[in-house]
XYZ file of C-alpha atoms in Angstrom:
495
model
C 9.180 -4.924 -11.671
C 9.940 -7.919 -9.394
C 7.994 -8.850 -6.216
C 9.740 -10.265 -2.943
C 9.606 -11.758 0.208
C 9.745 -9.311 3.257
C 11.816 -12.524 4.661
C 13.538 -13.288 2.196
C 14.800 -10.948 -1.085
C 16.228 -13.562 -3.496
C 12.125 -14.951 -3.081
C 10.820 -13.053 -6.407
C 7.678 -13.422 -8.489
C 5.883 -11.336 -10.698
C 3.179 -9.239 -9.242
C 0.689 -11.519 -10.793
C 2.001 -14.730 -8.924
C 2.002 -12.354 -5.653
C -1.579 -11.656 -5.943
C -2.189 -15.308 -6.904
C -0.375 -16.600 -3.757
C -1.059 -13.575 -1.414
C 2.026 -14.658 0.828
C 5.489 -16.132 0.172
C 6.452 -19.699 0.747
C 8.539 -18.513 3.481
C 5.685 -16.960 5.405
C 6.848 -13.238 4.318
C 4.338 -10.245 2.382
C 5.291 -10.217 -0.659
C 6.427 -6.122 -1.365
C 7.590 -4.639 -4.960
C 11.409 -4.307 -5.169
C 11.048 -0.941 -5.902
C 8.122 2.189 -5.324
C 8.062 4.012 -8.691
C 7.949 7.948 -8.357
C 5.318 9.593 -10.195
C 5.835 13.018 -11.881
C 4.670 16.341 -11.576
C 3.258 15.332 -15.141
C 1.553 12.082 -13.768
C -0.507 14.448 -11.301
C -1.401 16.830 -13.394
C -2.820 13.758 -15.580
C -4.238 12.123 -12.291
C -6.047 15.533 -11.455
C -7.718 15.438 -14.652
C -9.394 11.878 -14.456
C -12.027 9.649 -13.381
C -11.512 7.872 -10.096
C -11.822 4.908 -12.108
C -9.315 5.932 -14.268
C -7.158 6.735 -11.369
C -6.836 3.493 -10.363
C -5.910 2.190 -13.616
C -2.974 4.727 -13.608
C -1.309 4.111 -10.556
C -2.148 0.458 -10.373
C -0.384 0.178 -13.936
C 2.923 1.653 -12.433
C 3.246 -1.064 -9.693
C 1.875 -4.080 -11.612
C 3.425 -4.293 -14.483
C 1.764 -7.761 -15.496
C -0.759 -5.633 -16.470
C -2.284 -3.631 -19.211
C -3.403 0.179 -18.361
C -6.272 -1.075 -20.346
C -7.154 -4.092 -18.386
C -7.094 -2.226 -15.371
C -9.525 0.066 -16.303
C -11.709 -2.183 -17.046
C -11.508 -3.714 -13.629
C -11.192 -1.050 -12.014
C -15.050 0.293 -13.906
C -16.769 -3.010 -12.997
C -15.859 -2.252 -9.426
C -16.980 1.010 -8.315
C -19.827 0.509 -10.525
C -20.884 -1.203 -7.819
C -20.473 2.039 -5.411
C -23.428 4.591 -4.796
C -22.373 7.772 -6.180
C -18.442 9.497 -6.146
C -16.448 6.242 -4.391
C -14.592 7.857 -2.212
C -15.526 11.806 -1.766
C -13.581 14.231 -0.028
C -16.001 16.690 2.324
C -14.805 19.385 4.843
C -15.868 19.193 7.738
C -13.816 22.263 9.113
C -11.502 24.830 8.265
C -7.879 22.804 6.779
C -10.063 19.404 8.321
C -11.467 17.096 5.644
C -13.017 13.671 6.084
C -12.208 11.128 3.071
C -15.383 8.942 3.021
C -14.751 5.319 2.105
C -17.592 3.848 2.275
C -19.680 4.001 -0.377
C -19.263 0.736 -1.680
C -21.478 -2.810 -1.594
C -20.718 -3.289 2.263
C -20.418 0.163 3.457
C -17.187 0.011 4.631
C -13.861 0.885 3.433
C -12.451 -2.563 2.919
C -14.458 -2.280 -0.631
C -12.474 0.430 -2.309
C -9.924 -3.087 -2.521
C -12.034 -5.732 -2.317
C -14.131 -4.756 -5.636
C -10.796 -4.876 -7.518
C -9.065 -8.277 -5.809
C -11.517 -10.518 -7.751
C -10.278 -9.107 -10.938
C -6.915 -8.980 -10.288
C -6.953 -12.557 -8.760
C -8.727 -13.425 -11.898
C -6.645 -11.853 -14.202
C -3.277 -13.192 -12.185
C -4.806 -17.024 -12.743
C -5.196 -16.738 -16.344
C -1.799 -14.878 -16.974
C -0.201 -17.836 -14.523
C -1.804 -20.410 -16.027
C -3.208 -21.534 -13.174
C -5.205 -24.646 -13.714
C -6.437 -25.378 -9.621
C -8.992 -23.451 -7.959
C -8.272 -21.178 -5.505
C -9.318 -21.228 -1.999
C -9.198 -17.612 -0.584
C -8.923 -17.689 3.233
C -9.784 -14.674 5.184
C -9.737 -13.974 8.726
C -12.024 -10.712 9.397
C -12.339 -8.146 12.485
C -15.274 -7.257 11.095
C -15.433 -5.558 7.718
C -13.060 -7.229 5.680
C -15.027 -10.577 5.827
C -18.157 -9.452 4.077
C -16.493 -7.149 1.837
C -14.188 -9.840 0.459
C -17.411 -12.145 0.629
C -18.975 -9.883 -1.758
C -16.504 -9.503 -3.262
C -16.069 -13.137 -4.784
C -19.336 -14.473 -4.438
C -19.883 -16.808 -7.487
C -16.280 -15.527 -9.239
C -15.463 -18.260 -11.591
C -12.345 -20.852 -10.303
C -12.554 -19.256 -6.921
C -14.071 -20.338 -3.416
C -13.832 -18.332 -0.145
C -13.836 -19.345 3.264
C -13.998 -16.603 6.348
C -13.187 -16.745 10.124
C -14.699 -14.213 12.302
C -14.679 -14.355 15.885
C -18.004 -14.827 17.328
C -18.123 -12.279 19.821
C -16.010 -9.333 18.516
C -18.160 -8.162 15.743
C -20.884 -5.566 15.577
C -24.484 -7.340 15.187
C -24.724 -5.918 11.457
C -21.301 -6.696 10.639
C -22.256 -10.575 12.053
C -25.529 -10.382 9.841
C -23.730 -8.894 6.773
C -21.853 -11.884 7.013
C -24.115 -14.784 8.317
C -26.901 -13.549 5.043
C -23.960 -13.472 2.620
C -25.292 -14.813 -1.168
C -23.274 -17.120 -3.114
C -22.679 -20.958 -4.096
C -19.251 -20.770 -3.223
C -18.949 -19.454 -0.041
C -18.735 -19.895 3.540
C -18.658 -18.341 6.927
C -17.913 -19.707 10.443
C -17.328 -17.857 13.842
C -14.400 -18.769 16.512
C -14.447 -18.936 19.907
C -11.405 -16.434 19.759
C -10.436 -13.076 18.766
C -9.202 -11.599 15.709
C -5.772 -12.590 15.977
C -6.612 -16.097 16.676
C -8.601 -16.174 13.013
C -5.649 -14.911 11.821
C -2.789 -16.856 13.225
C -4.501 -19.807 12.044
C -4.729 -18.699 8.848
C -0.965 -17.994 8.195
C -0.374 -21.033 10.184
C -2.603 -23.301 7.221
C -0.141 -21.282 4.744
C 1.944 -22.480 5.749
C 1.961 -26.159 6.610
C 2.711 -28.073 3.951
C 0.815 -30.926 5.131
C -2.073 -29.110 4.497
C -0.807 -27.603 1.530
C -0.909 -30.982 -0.053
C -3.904 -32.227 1.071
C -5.573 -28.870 -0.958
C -3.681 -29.453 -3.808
C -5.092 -33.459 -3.786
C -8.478 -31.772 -3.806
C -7.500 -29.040 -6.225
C -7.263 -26.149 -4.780
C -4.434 -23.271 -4.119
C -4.572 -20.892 -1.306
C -4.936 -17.644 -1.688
C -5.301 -14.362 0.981
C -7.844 -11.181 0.432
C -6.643 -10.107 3.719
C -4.222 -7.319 3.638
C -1.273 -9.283 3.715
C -1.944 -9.981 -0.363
C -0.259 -7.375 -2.710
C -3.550 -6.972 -4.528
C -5.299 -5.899 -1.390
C -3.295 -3.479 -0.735
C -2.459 -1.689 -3.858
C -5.530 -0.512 -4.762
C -5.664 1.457 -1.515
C -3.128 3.487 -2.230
C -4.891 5.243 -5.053
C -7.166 6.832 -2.869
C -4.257 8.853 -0.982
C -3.533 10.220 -4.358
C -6.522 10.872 -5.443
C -7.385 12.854 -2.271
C -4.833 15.106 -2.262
C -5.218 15.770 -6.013
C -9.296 16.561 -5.314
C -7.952 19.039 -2.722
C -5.588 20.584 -5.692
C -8.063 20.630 -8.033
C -11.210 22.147 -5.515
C -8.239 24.832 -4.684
C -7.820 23.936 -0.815
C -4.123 23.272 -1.388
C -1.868 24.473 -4.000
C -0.134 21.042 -5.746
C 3.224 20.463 -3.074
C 1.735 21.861 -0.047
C 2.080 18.988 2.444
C -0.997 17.564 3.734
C -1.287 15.389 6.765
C -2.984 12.119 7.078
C -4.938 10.836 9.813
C -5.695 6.864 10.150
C -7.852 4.374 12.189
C -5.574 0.799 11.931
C -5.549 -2.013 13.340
C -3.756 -4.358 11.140
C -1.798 -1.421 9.568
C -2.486 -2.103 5.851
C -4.754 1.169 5.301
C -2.494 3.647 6.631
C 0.661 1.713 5.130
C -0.812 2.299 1.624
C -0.902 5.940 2.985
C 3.276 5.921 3.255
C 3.476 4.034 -0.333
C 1.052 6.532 -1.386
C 4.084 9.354 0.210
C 6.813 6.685 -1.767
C 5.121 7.531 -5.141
C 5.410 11.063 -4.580
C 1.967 12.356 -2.457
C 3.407 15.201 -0.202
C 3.008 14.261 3.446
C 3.768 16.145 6.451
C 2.347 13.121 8.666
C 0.823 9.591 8.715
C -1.135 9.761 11.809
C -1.840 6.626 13.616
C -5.026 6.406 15.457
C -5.129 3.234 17.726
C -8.292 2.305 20.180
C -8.193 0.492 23.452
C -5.665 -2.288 22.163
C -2.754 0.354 21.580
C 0.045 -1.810 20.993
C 0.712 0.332 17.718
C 0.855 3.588 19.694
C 2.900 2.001 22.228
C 5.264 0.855 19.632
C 5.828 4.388 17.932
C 6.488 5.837 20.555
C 9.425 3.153 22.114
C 10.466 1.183 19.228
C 8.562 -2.203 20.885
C 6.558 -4.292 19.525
C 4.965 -5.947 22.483
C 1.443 -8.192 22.367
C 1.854 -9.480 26.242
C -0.728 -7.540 27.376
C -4.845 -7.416 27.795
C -6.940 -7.561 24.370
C -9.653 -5.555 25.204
C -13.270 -5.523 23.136
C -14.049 -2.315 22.333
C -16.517 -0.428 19.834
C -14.215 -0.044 17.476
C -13.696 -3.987 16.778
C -12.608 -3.515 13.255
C -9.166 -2.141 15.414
C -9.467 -4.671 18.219
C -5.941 -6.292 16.771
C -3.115 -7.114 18.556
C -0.769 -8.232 15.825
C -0.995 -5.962 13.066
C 0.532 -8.116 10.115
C 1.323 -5.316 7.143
C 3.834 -3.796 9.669
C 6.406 -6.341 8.648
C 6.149 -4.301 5.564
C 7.243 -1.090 6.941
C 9.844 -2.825 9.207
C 11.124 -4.129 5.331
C 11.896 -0.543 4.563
C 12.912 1.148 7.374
C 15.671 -1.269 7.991
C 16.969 -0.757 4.541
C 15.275 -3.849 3.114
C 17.239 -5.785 5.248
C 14.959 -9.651 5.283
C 17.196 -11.363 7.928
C 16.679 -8.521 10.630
C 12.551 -8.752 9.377
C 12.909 -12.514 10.305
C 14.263 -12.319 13.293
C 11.973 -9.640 14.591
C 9.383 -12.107 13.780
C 10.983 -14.701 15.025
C 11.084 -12.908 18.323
C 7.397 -11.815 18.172
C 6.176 -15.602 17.602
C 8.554 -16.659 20.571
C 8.503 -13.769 23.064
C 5.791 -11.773 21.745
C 7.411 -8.920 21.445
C 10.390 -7.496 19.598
C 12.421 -3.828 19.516
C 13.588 -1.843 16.722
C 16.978 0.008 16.982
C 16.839 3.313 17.876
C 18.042 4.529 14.517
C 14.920 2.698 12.443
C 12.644 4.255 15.339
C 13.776 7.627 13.914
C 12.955 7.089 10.847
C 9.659 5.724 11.061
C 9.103 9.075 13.522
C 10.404 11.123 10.100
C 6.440 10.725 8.882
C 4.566 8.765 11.345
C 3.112 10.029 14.352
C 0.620 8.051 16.506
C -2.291 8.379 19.291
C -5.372 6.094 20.987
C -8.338 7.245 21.973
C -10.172 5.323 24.635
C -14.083 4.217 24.488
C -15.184 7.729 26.343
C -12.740 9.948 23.995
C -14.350 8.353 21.087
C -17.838 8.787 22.016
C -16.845 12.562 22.800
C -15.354 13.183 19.518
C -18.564 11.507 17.549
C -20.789 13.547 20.095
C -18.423 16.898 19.349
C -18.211 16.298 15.486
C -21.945 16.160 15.520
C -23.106 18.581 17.587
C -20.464 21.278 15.900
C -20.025 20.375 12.326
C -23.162 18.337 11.994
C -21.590 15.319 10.975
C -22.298 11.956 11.656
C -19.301 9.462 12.323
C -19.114 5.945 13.432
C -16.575 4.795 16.131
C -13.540 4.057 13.821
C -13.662 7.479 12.719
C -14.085 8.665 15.993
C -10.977 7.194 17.129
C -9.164 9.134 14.199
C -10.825 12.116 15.137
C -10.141 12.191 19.045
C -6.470 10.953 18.028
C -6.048 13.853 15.900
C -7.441 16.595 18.060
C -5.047 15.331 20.579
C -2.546 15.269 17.970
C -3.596 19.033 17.774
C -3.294 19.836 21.130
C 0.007 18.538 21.222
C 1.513 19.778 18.511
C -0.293 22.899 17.175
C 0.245 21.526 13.385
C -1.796 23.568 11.255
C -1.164 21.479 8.063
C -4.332 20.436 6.285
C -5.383 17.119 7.529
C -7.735 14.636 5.861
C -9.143 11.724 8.089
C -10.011 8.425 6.870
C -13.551 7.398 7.744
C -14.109 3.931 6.900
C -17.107 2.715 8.030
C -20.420 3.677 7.376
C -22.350 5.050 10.868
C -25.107 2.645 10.393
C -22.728 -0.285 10.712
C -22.443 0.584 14.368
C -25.836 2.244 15.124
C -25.998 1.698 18.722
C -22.769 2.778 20.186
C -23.214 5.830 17.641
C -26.540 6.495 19.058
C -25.364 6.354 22.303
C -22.565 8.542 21.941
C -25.045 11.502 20.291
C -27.826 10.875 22.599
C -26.171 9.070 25.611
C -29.128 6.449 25.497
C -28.537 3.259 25.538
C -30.567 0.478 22.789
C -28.838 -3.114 22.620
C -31.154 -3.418 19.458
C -29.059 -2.246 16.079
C -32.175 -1.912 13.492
C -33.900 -0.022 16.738
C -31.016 1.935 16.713
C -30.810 2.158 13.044
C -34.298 3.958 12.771
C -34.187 6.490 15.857
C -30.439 7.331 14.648
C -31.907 8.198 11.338
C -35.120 9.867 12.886
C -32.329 11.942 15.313
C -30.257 12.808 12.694
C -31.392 12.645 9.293
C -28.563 10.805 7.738
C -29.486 8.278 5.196
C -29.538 4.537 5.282
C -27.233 3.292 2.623
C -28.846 0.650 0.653
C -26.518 -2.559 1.200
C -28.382 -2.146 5.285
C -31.690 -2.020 4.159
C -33.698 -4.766 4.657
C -30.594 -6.463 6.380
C -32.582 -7.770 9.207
C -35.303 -9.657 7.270
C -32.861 -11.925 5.173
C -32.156 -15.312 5.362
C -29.313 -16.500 7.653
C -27.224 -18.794 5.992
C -24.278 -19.458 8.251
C -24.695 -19.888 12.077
C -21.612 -22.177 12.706
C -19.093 -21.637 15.467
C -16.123 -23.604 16.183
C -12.847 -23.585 18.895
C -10.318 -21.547 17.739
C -7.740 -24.894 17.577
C -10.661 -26.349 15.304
C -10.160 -24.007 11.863
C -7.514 -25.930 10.166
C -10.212 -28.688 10.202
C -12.702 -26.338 8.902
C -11.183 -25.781 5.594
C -10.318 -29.392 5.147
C -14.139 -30.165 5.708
C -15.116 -27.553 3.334
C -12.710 -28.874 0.300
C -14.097 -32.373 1.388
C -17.798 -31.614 1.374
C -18.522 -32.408 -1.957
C -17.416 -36.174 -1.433
């Protein structure tokens, strides 16, 4: 199976040069020319297997550089690294289930990819013959920065610079990131938001200028962002394996449709969820939850894309994303793979800031997506709610899936099984989750951190503990227009 450009389809690669690149020459996301189908046989296999072993399976159908048996080994070095099941399913209420995601090194769902993109990266060197270094570049919202810092901290061949912006993280997030471990990393703040990070960041991709001067110094860029292949893949296997622990605990029978309920912000995570439905996973409906900055809600529900409006900070920054990347991925398919209408809606985005699909691709992205935003006081009510009535602890991302849905409930009366994605651990956000259970306000996270847990009981994962008495390694902050000159400083700091 061939890999190409969203912009352009005679751009093809193997799916090991796509995860070695992470985006095509012509600024496009690399996608696979095809979504294999798996069988009622594959399933049944699934059903029986490790998660580990999962992964392996369905990562072996869509990259085809390589082995089932190389996989699983990557795939069993990464969530060795978890605490416990990686990715458990637990109801939470009667045909309402909560898939928890973050079990892994930085207690947030980011990890369930970001274990496996070293080794793939790795592996896609070595079967490329790639002789230069790479340079992974990664602008972060939050949770994808120290994730993907952990992630390659100290991987052979591989350096990793991250962007964050300075004030639209969580103060354990910031720490996470600013204590991060490793000889060949780094980690700067912007004066900026997310989508500043991450402009520049395509932008460097794509100036050959820079390009060169990288290459003189030996290095290749690469993305763990979302936008690479190898990012993304391994989050579809947890759709699958979801629905295949509800067939197997006997919640569903194996065909009943299930529905799917999302926090996104830069649309990767619940865009795995529709390849997840392309392979075969029987979906009623992707739900989108949005926060504040509901550019994706507005866009379901009239076909525009449209980022001329207020960014708001909210506390759910993970979401706080105006220009959600991976949906150039889903604008691929809908418009029948069609890379000259995908260009010029991005064309019109980086011109106008805004584009609009016909009314005929609306409809079809309507056939399985559905979408919603819950404000700052709906998703305080919904943690407070989902609390005080199922006794279970959220933090704000999830309660933005949670409000979304129960307005999705209201609306609709749907009374498909539904399985939200919670993706960050509570503790990640301890004072707005303290706040919302209590209504008492702490600006101090680890004082939050120990009255949440004395309040509520829920353990402290391990990757937080201790957090606030290590070393701070990284306290740099630049101007946005300043992180071109970052990475050049980095690659020349050895001279």
């Amino acid at each position: 199976m061939m890999y190409v450009s969203t912009r352009d389809s005679n751009n093809k690669c193997s799916s090991a040069e796509a995860i070695r690149d992470g985006i095509a020459k012509d600024g496009g996301l690399f996608v696979p020319e095809y979504i294999p189908s798996l069988t009622k046989d594959d399933f049944d296999k699934i059903g029986e297997m490790s998660y580990e072993e999962r992964a392996a399976f369905v990562l072996s159908k869509i990259l085809e550089d390589y082995t089932y048996e190389e996989l699983l080994g990557y795939s069993k070095n990464a969530y060795a690294r978890f605490f416990g099941d990686p990715c458990p399913v637990v109801c939470v209420d009667e045909g309402l289930y909560v898939l928890e995601l973050w079990h892994g090194p930085t207690c947030a769902f980011k990890d369930m990819a970001l274990t496996m993109l070293p080794h793939l990266l790795t592996g896609a060197r070595k079967k490329t013959g790639e002789k230069t270094k790479s340079l992974i570049l990664v602008a972060t919202s939050g949770d994808t920065g120290k994730a993907a810092l952990e992630g390659f901290r100290d991987v052979e061949g591989t350096d990793i610079i991250v962007f964050y912006p300075s004030d639209g993280v969580s103060e354990m997030q910031k720490l996470q990131m600013k204590t991060q471990l490793g000889n060949n990393v780094y980690v700067c703040a912007i004066k900026g938001n997310f989508d500043d990070a991450q402009n520049a960041v395509k932008t460097i991709f794509n100036d050959p200028n820079i390009v060169k001067q990288l290459l003189e110094k030996g290095y290749k860029l690469s993305s763990a962002n979302s936008i690479n292949w190898g990012r993304l893949a391994p989050q579809i296997v947890y759709y699958i394996s979801s629905y295949m622990d509800l067939v197997n605990s006997d919640q569903i029978t194996f065909g009943e449709k299930v529905n799917f309920c999302v926090p996104s912000g830069n649309f990767g995570d619940i865009l795995a969820g529709y390849y997840a439905h392309k392979m075969g996973v029987p979906v009623n409906k992707l739900i989108c939850a949005s926060n504040k900055n509901k550019v994706l809600t507005d866009f379901f529900e009239t076909g525009t894309y449209d980022i001329n409006r207020d960014f708001y900070k909210t506390i759910s920054p993970s979401m706080d994303i105006l220009i959600s990347s991976n949906l150039e991925r889903l604008l691929y398919e809908i418009t029948g793979k069609d890379d000259k209408k995908v260009v010029s809606y991005m064309k019109d985005l980086k011109t106008k800031g805004k584009y609009t699909i016909s009314e005929e691709e609306l409809n079809k992205i309507k056939e399985i997506f559905d979408a919603g935003y819950a404000d700052e006081d709906m998703t305080k009510d919904a943690i407070a709610a989902e609390d005080e009535v199922d006794d279970y602890i959220m933090d704000p991302h999830t309660g933005v899936a949670m409000a979304v849905y129960d307005d999705y409930l209201d609306r609709t009366n749907d009374e498909t099984k539904t399985i939200i994605l919670s993706t960050a651990s509570a503790y990640k956000f301890p004072c707005d989750v303290y706040e919302a259970i209590t209504e008492s306000k702490l600006s101090d996270a680890f004082e939050a951190t120990k009255k949440l847990q004395n309040f509520t009981g829920l353990e402290i994962p391990e990757p937080l503990m201790g957090l606030k008495n290590r070393e701070v390694r990284f306290n740099d902050i630049i101007e946005k227009t300043s992180i071109a000159d970052a990475v050049l400083e980095y690659v020349n700091k050895g001279e």
